[in-house]
Short mmCIF file of C-alpha atoms and ligand atoms in Angstrom, two decimals:
data_model
loop_
_atom_site.label_atom_id
_atom_site.label_comp_id
_atom_site.label_asym_id
_atom_site.label_seq_id
_atom_site.Cartn_x
_atom_site.Cartn_y
_atom_site.Cartn_z
CA MET A 177 25.97 -20.10 -84.76
CA GLN A 178 22.26 -19.28 -84.61
CA ILE A 179 20.71 -16.65 -82.38
CA ILE A 180 17.81 -16.66 -79.99
CA MET A 181 15.20 -14.36 -81.47
CA LYS A 182 12.96 -13.88 -78.46
CA LYS A 183 15.45 -13.14 -75.71
CA ASP A 184 12.91 -11.87 -73.15
CA GLU A 185 10.76 -14.94 -73.55
CA PHE A 186 13.78 -17.19 -73.28
CA ARG A 187 14.82 -15.52 -70.01
CA GLU A 188 11.31 -15.73 -68.66
CA ALA A 189 11.08 -19.47 -69.50
CA LEU A 190 14.46 -20.22 -67.93
CA LEU A 191 13.92 -18.17 -64.78
CA SER A 192 10.42 -19.36 -64.03
CA TRP A 193 11.52 -22.98 -64.47
CA TYR A 194 14.54 -22.35 -62.21
CA HIS A 195 12.41 -20.79 -59.46
CA ARG A 196 9.95 -23.67 -59.67
CA GLU A 197 12.31 -26.62 -59.98
CA LYS A 198 15.66 -25.66 -58.45
CA ARG A 199 17.21 -28.15 -56.08
CA ASP A 200 17.33 -27.14 -52.45
CA LEU A 201 21.07 -26.78 -51.88
CA PRO A 202 22.65 -25.30 -48.74
CA TRP A 203 24.52 -22.54 -50.60
CA ARG A 204 21.26 -21.41 -52.15
CA HIS A 205 20.14 -20.16 -48.73
CA THR A 206 22.78 -17.47 -48.54
CA SER A 207 24.12 -14.51 -50.41
CA ASN A 208 27.29 -14.37 -48.29
CA PRO A 209 30.01 -14.02 -50.96
CA TYR A 210 32.50 -16.08 -48.93
CA TYR A 211 30.07 -19.01 -48.64
CA ILE A 212 29.20 -18.81 -52.35
CA TRP A 213 32.92 -18.74 -53.12
CA VAL A 214 33.54 -21.86 -50.99
CA SER A 215 30.67 -23.70 -52.67
CA GLU A 216 31.85 -22.81 -56.17
CA ILE A 217 35.39 -23.96 -55.48
CA MET A 218 34.14 -27.25 -54.01
CA LEU A 219 31.80 -27.82 -56.97
CA GLN A 220 34.64 -27.66 -59.49
CA GLN A 221 35.15 -31.22 -60.81
CA THR A 222 32.94 -32.58 -58.02
CA ARG A 223 29.33 -33.75 -57.85
CA VAL A 224 26.76 -31.77 -55.89
CA ASP A 225 25.82 -34.74 -53.65
CA THR A 226 29.45 -35.20 -52.68
CA VAL A 227 29.96 -31.51 -51.96
CA ILE A 228 26.97 -30.94 -49.62
CA PRO A 229 28.40 -32.56 -46.44
CA TYR A 230 31.85 -31.10 -47.10
CA TYR A 231 30.39 -27.63 -47.57
CA GLU A 232 28.39 -27.86 -44.35
CA ARG A 233 31.34 -29.08 -42.30
CA PHE A 234 33.65 -26.50 -43.84
CA ILE A 235 31.32 -23.59 -43.08
CA ASP A 236 30.80 -24.93 -39.54
CA SER A 237 34.55 -25.10 -38.97
CA PHE A 238 35.54 -21.91 -40.79
CA PRO A 239 32.45 -19.71 -40.50
CA THR A 240 34.28 -16.48 -41.33
CA MET A 241 37.06 -15.53 -43.69
CA GLU A 242 39.17 -14.44 -40.72
CA ILE A 243 38.93 -17.93 -39.20
CA LEU A 244 39.84 -19.62 -42.49
CA ALA A 245 42.69 -17.17 -43.07
CA SER A 246 44.31 -18.14 -39.77
CA ALA A 247 43.60 -21.90 -39.93
CA ASN A 248 46.58 -24.24 -40.07
CA GLU A 249 47.16 -26.27 -43.21
CA ASN A 250 46.60 -29.66 -41.60
CA ASP A 251 43.15 -28.63 -40.33
CA LEU A 252 42.30 -27.24 -43.74
CA LEU A 253 43.40 -30.36 -45.61
CA LYS A 254 41.63 -32.58 -43.08
CA MET A 255 38.42 -30.73 -43.85
CA TRP A 256 39.02 -31.28 -47.59
CA GLU A 257 40.07 -34.93 -47.15
CA GLY A 258 38.46 -37.13 -49.82
CA LEU A 259 37.26 -34.23 -51.97
CA GLY A 260 40.31 -34.31 -54.26
CA TYR A 261 42.11 -31.54 -56.15
CA TYR A 262 43.63 -30.32 -52.89
CA SER A 263 45.30 -27.28 -54.42
CA ARG A 264 41.78 -25.85 -54.53
CA ALA A 265 41.75 -25.73 -50.72
CA ARG A 266 45.13 -24.06 -50.48
CA ASN A 267 44.30 -21.51 -53.17
CA LEU A 268 40.99 -20.76 -51.49
CA GLN A 269 42.75 -20.06 -48.22
CA MET A 270 45.33 -17.86 -49.96
CA GLY A 271 42.59 -15.94 -51.76
CA VAL A 272 40.69 -15.48 -48.50
CA ARG A 273 43.86 -14.22 -46.80
CA GLU A 274 44.24 -11.62 -49.56
CA VAL A 275 40.66 -10.45 -48.93
CA VAL A 276 41.27 -10.20 -45.19
CA GLU A 277 44.60 -8.42 -45.57
CA ASN A 278 44.05 -6.21 -48.62
CA TYR A 279 40.29 -5.65 -48.87
CA GLY A 280 39.32 -5.17 -45.23
CA GLY A 281 37.54 -8.54 -45.18
CA GLU A 282 35.07 -7.59 -47.95
CA VAL A 283 35.09 -9.75 -51.09
CA PRO A 284 35.59 -7.35 -54.01
CA ASP A 285 32.54 -6.94 -56.25
CA THR A 286 34.11 -6.19 -59.63
CA ARG A 287 35.46 -8.75 -62.08
CA GLN A 288 38.73 -6.90 -62.29
CA GLU A 289 39.39 -7.00 -58.54
CA ILE A 290 37.99 -10.41 -57.68
CA SER A 291 39.94 -12.00 -60.54
CA LYS A 292 43.19 -10.97 -58.87
CA LEU A 293 42.50 -13.31 -55.95
CA LYS A 294 44.33 -16.61 -55.84
CA GLY A 295 42.31 -19.46 -57.30
CA VAL A 296 39.54 -17.23 -58.69
CA GLY A 297 39.26 -17.88 -62.43
CA PRO A 298 36.72 -16.37 -64.84
CA TYR A 299 34.00 -18.88 -63.91
CA THR A 300 34.32 -18.48 -60.13
CA ALA A 301 34.54 -14.70 -60.48
CA GLY A 302 31.29 -14.61 -62.49
CA ALA A 303 29.51 -17.04 -60.18
CA VAL A 304 30.37 -15.07 -57.00
CA LEU A 305 29.64 -11.70 -58.62
CA SER A 306 26.27 -12.72 -60.02
CA ILE A 307 25.03 -14.91 -57.15
CA ALA A 308 26.31 -12.91 -54.17
CA PHE A 309 26.23 -9.36 -55.55
CA GLY A 310 23.69 -9.52 -58.40
CA VAL A 311 26.26 -8.25 -60.91
CA PRO A 312 25.41 -9.29 -64.50
CA GLU A 313 28.56 -11.28 -65.27
CA HIS A 314 28.97 -14.54 -67.17
CA ALA A 315 29.83 -17.77 -65.32
CA VAL A 316 30.67 -20.28 -68.03
CA ASP A 317 31.71 -23.81 -67.13
CA GLY A 318 31.41 -27.12 -68.98
CA ASN A 319 27.69 -27.47 -68.19
CA VAL A 320 26.90 -24.00 -69.46
CA MET A 321 28.93 -24.59 -72.64
CA ARG A 322 26.97 -27.78 -73.30
CA VAL A 323 23.63 -25.99 -72.90
CA MET A 324 24.60 -22.94 -74.96
CA SER A 325 26.23 -24.96 -77.73
CA ARG A 326 22.91 -26.73 -78.22
CA LEU A 327 20.67 -23.72 -77.83
CA LEU A 328 22.69 -21.70 -80.34
CA LEU A 329 24.21 -24.48 -82.45
CA ILE A 330 27.75 -23.41 -81.57
CA GLU A 331 30.04 -25.92 -83.24
CA GLU A 332 33.42 -24.70 -82.01
CA ASP A 333 35.51 -27.25 -80.13
CA ILE A 334 35.01 -26.70 -76.40
CA ALA A 335 38.24 -28.58 -75.63
CA ILE A 336 40.14 -25.54 -76.96
CA PRO A 337 40.50 -22.91 -74.21
CA ARG A 338 39.86 -19.87 -76.42
CA THR A 339 36.42 -21.25 -77.39
CA LYS A 340 35.21 -20.27 -73.93
CA LYS A 341 35.32 -16.60 -74.94
CA ILE A 342 32.58 -17.24 -77.52
CA PHE A 343 30.33 -18.62 -74.81
CA GLU A 344 31.14 -15.79 -72.42
CA THR A 345 30.14 -13.30 -75.09
CA VAL A 346 26.82 -14.97 -75.85
CA VAL A 347 25.97 -15.30 -72.16
CA MET A 348 26.63 -11.57 -71.73
CA GLU A 349 24.18 -10.89 -74.56
CA LEU A 350 21.49 -13.07 -73.07
CA ILE A 351 21.93 -12.57 -69.33
CA ASP A 352 19.00 -11.24 -67.35
CA ARG A 353 20.19 -7.89 -66.01
CA LYS A 354 17.54 -7.76 -63.29
CA ASP A 355 18.32 -11.23 -61.92
CA PRO A 356 21.70 -12.44 -63.16
CA SER A 357 21.98 -14.77 -60.17
CA SER A 358 18.94 -16.82 -61.17
CA PHE A 359 19.86 -16.63 -64.84
CA ASN A 360 23.34 -18.09 -64.32
CA GLN A 361 22.12 -20.64 -61.80
CA GLY A 362 19.26 -21.52 -64.15
CA LEU A 363 21.72 -22.31 -66.95
CA MET A 364 23.87 -24.34 -64.54
CA GLU A 365 20.81 -26.18 -63.21
CA LEU A 366 19.57 -26.93 -66.71
CA GLY A 367 22.97 -28.34 -67.63
CA ALA A 368 23.10 -30.44 -64.47
CA THR A 369 19.59 -31.87 -64.57
CA ILE A 370 17.99 -31.67 -68.07
CA CYS A 371 20.50 -30.69 -70.74
CA THR A 372 22.84 -33.45 -69.62
CA PRO A 373 25.17 -35.32 -72.00
CA LYS A 374 22.10 -37.38 -72.92
CA PRO A 375 19.59 -34.51 -72.92
CA LYS A 376 16.02 -34.91 -71.67
CA CYS A 377 14.58 -32.53 -74.23
CA LEU A 378 10.97 -33.47 -73.59
CA LEU A 379 11.29 -32.02 -70.08
CA CYS A 380 13.20 -28.95 -71.18
CA PRO A 381 11.74 -25.53 -70.31
CA VAL A 382 13.57 -23.79 -73.18
CA ARG A 383 13.02 -26.38 -75.88
CA ASP A 384 11.10 -23.88 -78.03
CA PHE A 385 14.24 -21.75 -78.24
CA CYS A 386 16.69 -24.58 -78.90
CA ASN A 387 18.20 -24.66 -82.36
CA ALA A 388 19.83 -28.06 -81.89
CA PHE A 389 16.51 -29.58 -80.83
CA HIS A 390 14.75 -28.17 -83.88
CA GLU A 391 17.40 -29.66 -86.13
CA GLY A 392 17.54 -32.94 -84.21
CA ARG A 393 21.26 -32.43 -83.53
CA GLN A 394 21.31 -32.12 -79.74
CA GLU A 395 23.33 -35.30 -79.24
CA GLU A 396 26.07 -34.08 -81.61
CA LEU A 397 26.82 -31.10 -79.41
CA PRO A 398 28.96 -29.84 -77.84
CA VAL A 399 31.88 -30.58 -80.15
CA LYS A 400 34.72 -31.77 -77.95
CA THR A 401 37.89 -33.39 -79.23
CA LYS A 402 39.28 -36.26 -77.22
CA LYS A 403 41.54 -35.50 -74.31
CA THR A 404 45.16 -36.55 -74.44
CA THR A 405 45.52 -40.15 -73.46
CA MET A 406 45.63 -41.02 -69.83
CA LYS A 407 48.95 -42.20 -68.44
CA VAL A 408 48.51 -45.42 -66.48
CA ILE A 409 51.00 -46.09 -63.70
CA PRO A 410 51.06 -49.33 -61.70
CA VAL A 411 51.67 -48.42 -58.08
CA ALA A 412 52.21 -50.61 -55.03
CA SER A 413 51.48 -49.17 -51.61
CA PHE A 414 52.66 -50.75 -48.35
CA ALA A 415 50.92 -50.15 -45.05
CA ILE A 416 53.79 -51.04 -42.74
CA GLN A 417 53.49 -51.64 -38.99
CA ASN A 418 56.10 -51.83 -36.29
CA LYS A 419 55.95 -54.19 -33.31
CA GLN A 420 53.85 -51.66 -31.36
CA GLY A 421 51.20 -51.72 -34.09
CA GLU A 422 52.04 -48.20 -35.31
CA TRP A 423 51.92 -47.27 -39.00
CA LEU A 424 54.60 -45.79 -41.24
CA LEU A 425 53.66 -42.64 -43.18
CA ARG A 426 55.17 -39.53 -44.64
CA GLN A 427 53.84 -36.18 -45.77
CA ARG A 428 54.00 -35.63 -49.53
CA PRO A 429 56.00 -32.65 -50.76
CA ALA A 430 54.45 -29.17 -50.55
CA LYS A 431 54.14 -28.94 -54.34
CA GLY A 432 52.76 -31.30 -56.97
CA LEU A 433 50.22 -34.12 -56.94
CA LEU A 434 48.42 -34.53 -53.57
CA ALA A 435 50.75 -31.94 -52.05
CA GLY A 436 50.99 -31.96 -48.27
CA LEU A 437 48.82 -35.07 -47.76
CA TRP A 438 50.00 -38.14 -45.88
CA GLU A 439 50.72 -41.52 -47.42
CA PHE A 440 52.11 -44.98 -46.85
CA PRO A 441 55.33 -45.85 -48.70
CA MET A 442 54.54 -46.30 -52.38
CA VAL A 443 56.54 -47.50 -55.34
CA GLU A 444 55.82 -47.01 -59.02
CA ARG A 445 56.22 -50.20 -60.97
CA LEU A 446 56.62 -49.07 -64.58
CA ASP A 447 59.80 -51.15 -64.80
CA GLY A 448 57.93 -54.35 -63.83
CA ILE A 449 60.16 -55.08 -60.82
CA ALA A 450 58.30 -57.03 -58.10
CA PRO A 451 56.89 -54.76 -55.35
CA LEU A 452 58.95 -56.17 -52.47
CA GLU A 453 62.16 -55.90 -54.42
CA LYS A 454 61.26 -52.37 -55.44
CA MET A 455 60.65 -51.46 -51.78
CA ARG A 456 64.07 -52.82 -50.90
CA GLN A 457 65.73 -50.81 -53.68
CA GLN A 458 63.86 -47.58 -53.13
CA PHE A 459 63.44 -47.45 -49.36
CA GLY A 460 66.06 -49.92 -48.12
CA VAL A 461 63.51 -51.76 -45.98
CA GLU A 462 63.02 -55.47 -45.47
CA LEU A 463 59.42 -56.56 -44.97
CA GLU A 464 57.78 -59.66 -43.58
CA ASN A 465 54.26 -60.98 -43.02
CA VAL A 466 53.14 -59.35 -46.26
CA VAL A 467 49.39 -59.61 -46.88
CA ASP A 468 47.33 -58.35 -49.85
CA VAL A 469 44.85 -55.61 -48.96
CA LEU A 470 43.11 -54.00 -51.95
CA THR A 471 43.51 -53.66 -55.69
CA PHE A 472 41.81 -50.68 -57.33
CA LYS A 473 42.22 -47.84 -59.80
CA HIS A 474 42.48 -44.23 -58.80
CA ILE A 475 41.89 -41.74 -61.60
CA PHE A 476 43.37 -38.24 -61.54
CA SER A 477 42.85 -35.79 -64.39
CA HIS A 478 45.77 -37.08 -66.50
CA ILE A 479 47.04 -40.12 -64.64
CA THR A 480 45.53 -43.35 -63.45
CA TRP A 481 47.16 -45.23 -60.60
CA GLU A 482 46.59 -48.96 -60.79
CA MET A 483 46.98 -49.59 -57.12
CA THR A 484 47.90 -52.80 -55.41
CA SER A 485 48.22 -52.50 -51.68
CA PHE A 486 49.72 -54.62 -48.98
CA LYS A 487 49.97 -54.78 -45.25
CA ALA A 488 53.37 -55.74 -43.90
CA GLN A 489 55.70 -55.59 -40.95
CA MET A 490 59.21 -54.25 -40.90
CA LYS A 491 62.10 -56.49 -40.01
CA GLY A 492 63.70 -54.27 -37.39
CA THR A 493 63.11 -50.51 -37.26
CA ASP A 494 66.66 -49.20 -36.94
CA SER A 495 66.60 -47.05 -40.02
CA LEU A 496 63.43 -45.60 -41.44
CA PRO A 497 63.18 -44.30 -44.99
CA PRO A 498 63.85 -40.54 -45.08
CA GLY A 499 60.80 -38.45 -44.19
CA TYR A 500 58.84 -41.40 -42.77
CA ARG A 501 57.85 -42.05 -39.17
CA PHE A 502 55.47 -44.25 -37.21
CA PHE A 503 52.05 -43.04 -36.02
CA THR A 504 49.45 -44.57 -33.73
CA VAL A 505 46.03 -45.44 -35.17
CA GLU A 506 44.55 -42.29 -33.60
CA GLU A 507 47.29 -40.13 -35.07
CA VAL A 508 46.81 -41.62 -38.53
CA GLU A 509 43.08 -40.94 -38.21
CA ALA A 510 43.80 -37.26 -37.64
CA LEU A 511 46.16 -36.85 -40.61
CA PRO A 512 44.74 -35.58 -43.91
CA LYS A 513 45.04 -38.40 -46.43
CA PRO A 514 44.24 -38.63 -50.14
CA VAL A 515 41.45 -40.94 -51.34
CA PRO A 516 43.65 -43.90 -52.35
CA VAL A 517 45.29 -43.91 -48.91
CA LEU A 518 41.91 -43.50 -47.19
CA LYS A 519 40.60 -46.55 -49.05
CA ILE A 520 43.47 -48.69 -47.84
CA TRP A 521 43.26 -47.23 -44.35
CA GLU A 522 39.53 -47.96 -44.03
CA GLU A 523 40.29 -51.56 -44.88
CA ILE A 524 43.05 -52.12 -42.33
CA LYS A 525 42.77 -49.68 -39.49
CA TRP A 526 40.91 -51.75 -36.90
CA GLU A 527 42.47 -55.09 -37.79
CA GLU A 528 44.60 -56.63 -35.15
FE1 SF4 B 211 19.27 -29.11 -74.16
FE2 SF4 B 211 17.31 -30.45 -75.37
FE3 SF4 B 211 16.77 -28.29 -73.93
FE4 SF4 B 211 18.02 -28.07 -76.23
S1 SF4 B 211 15.94 -28.82 -75.91
S2 SF4 B 211 18.53 -27.01 -74.33
S3 SF4 B 211 19.29 -29.89 -76.23
S4 SF4 B 211 17.60 -30.24 -73.16
#
């Protein structure tokens, strides 16, 4: 690892660039710790452009922590529908409830206390503390590790969790103690817009301080070993109607992948059995008028679903698969659904 010799000049270059060039984002107009917290949770694993409308709707619907704390789960998940990683929403609500119940509705302003809240990891803690309260605390995510690994030629593997500590330590050495909010956001902004996987070094405000640039090694960093291989599961989903034109759905279990969201009957097809036969075996239903709808991939963090989807009608409705029931179009609209189900639903919902 190299060091930055002129720390004050580095901070000055980063901060003045940030103040000049920062994107106008809705959560940059507030220092309300709850709003900053919401934005940081939404931004995990999700692009800024995607988050903006979700953030605005969420804050409109749950403008205070008290309102979010008492919201019902369906309304919460509906607000998060399509954003993915739904446990984030539940953890956020649980963390907010803890603040309302145990901290008199005031988000704690020390790393020790805020880190006790559900869903608040080291990055979120540092982001809320620095941006909302001006506390000089590190907020290191993947973007920041990319930037710092290049600036300081840090060659440790960022895929290994303990490597993050190295970055947290160097950020604490460099952070601007007068304006930690702009410093952390400046690093994040640089990682998001200039020091991207293919860095735009000629536009970089801190190029003079960058060890990787001076050695022509910026594209080699950060060092990141390959993730474990993705498991690919072929899945068939059936949007099934009864004679009244209602649709068959169930709520997924309260724990696990896509917990609590609503779905059409689905079968995994790792054994290669034909979808209709699999439906018969697994759900005991006989289908007719089966029509192809969509074929697509849905990628989670460790699994890919290779989805085929069908529209079908049930032969008789005497016995429904356990946990399933029929809903009108309007009712299905109101249920929180995961992205793969939404895609199918958008395709079929107004068809006669
Ligand atoms: Fe990143 Fe290039 Fe700037 Fe270095 S000079 S921080 S590699 S954009």
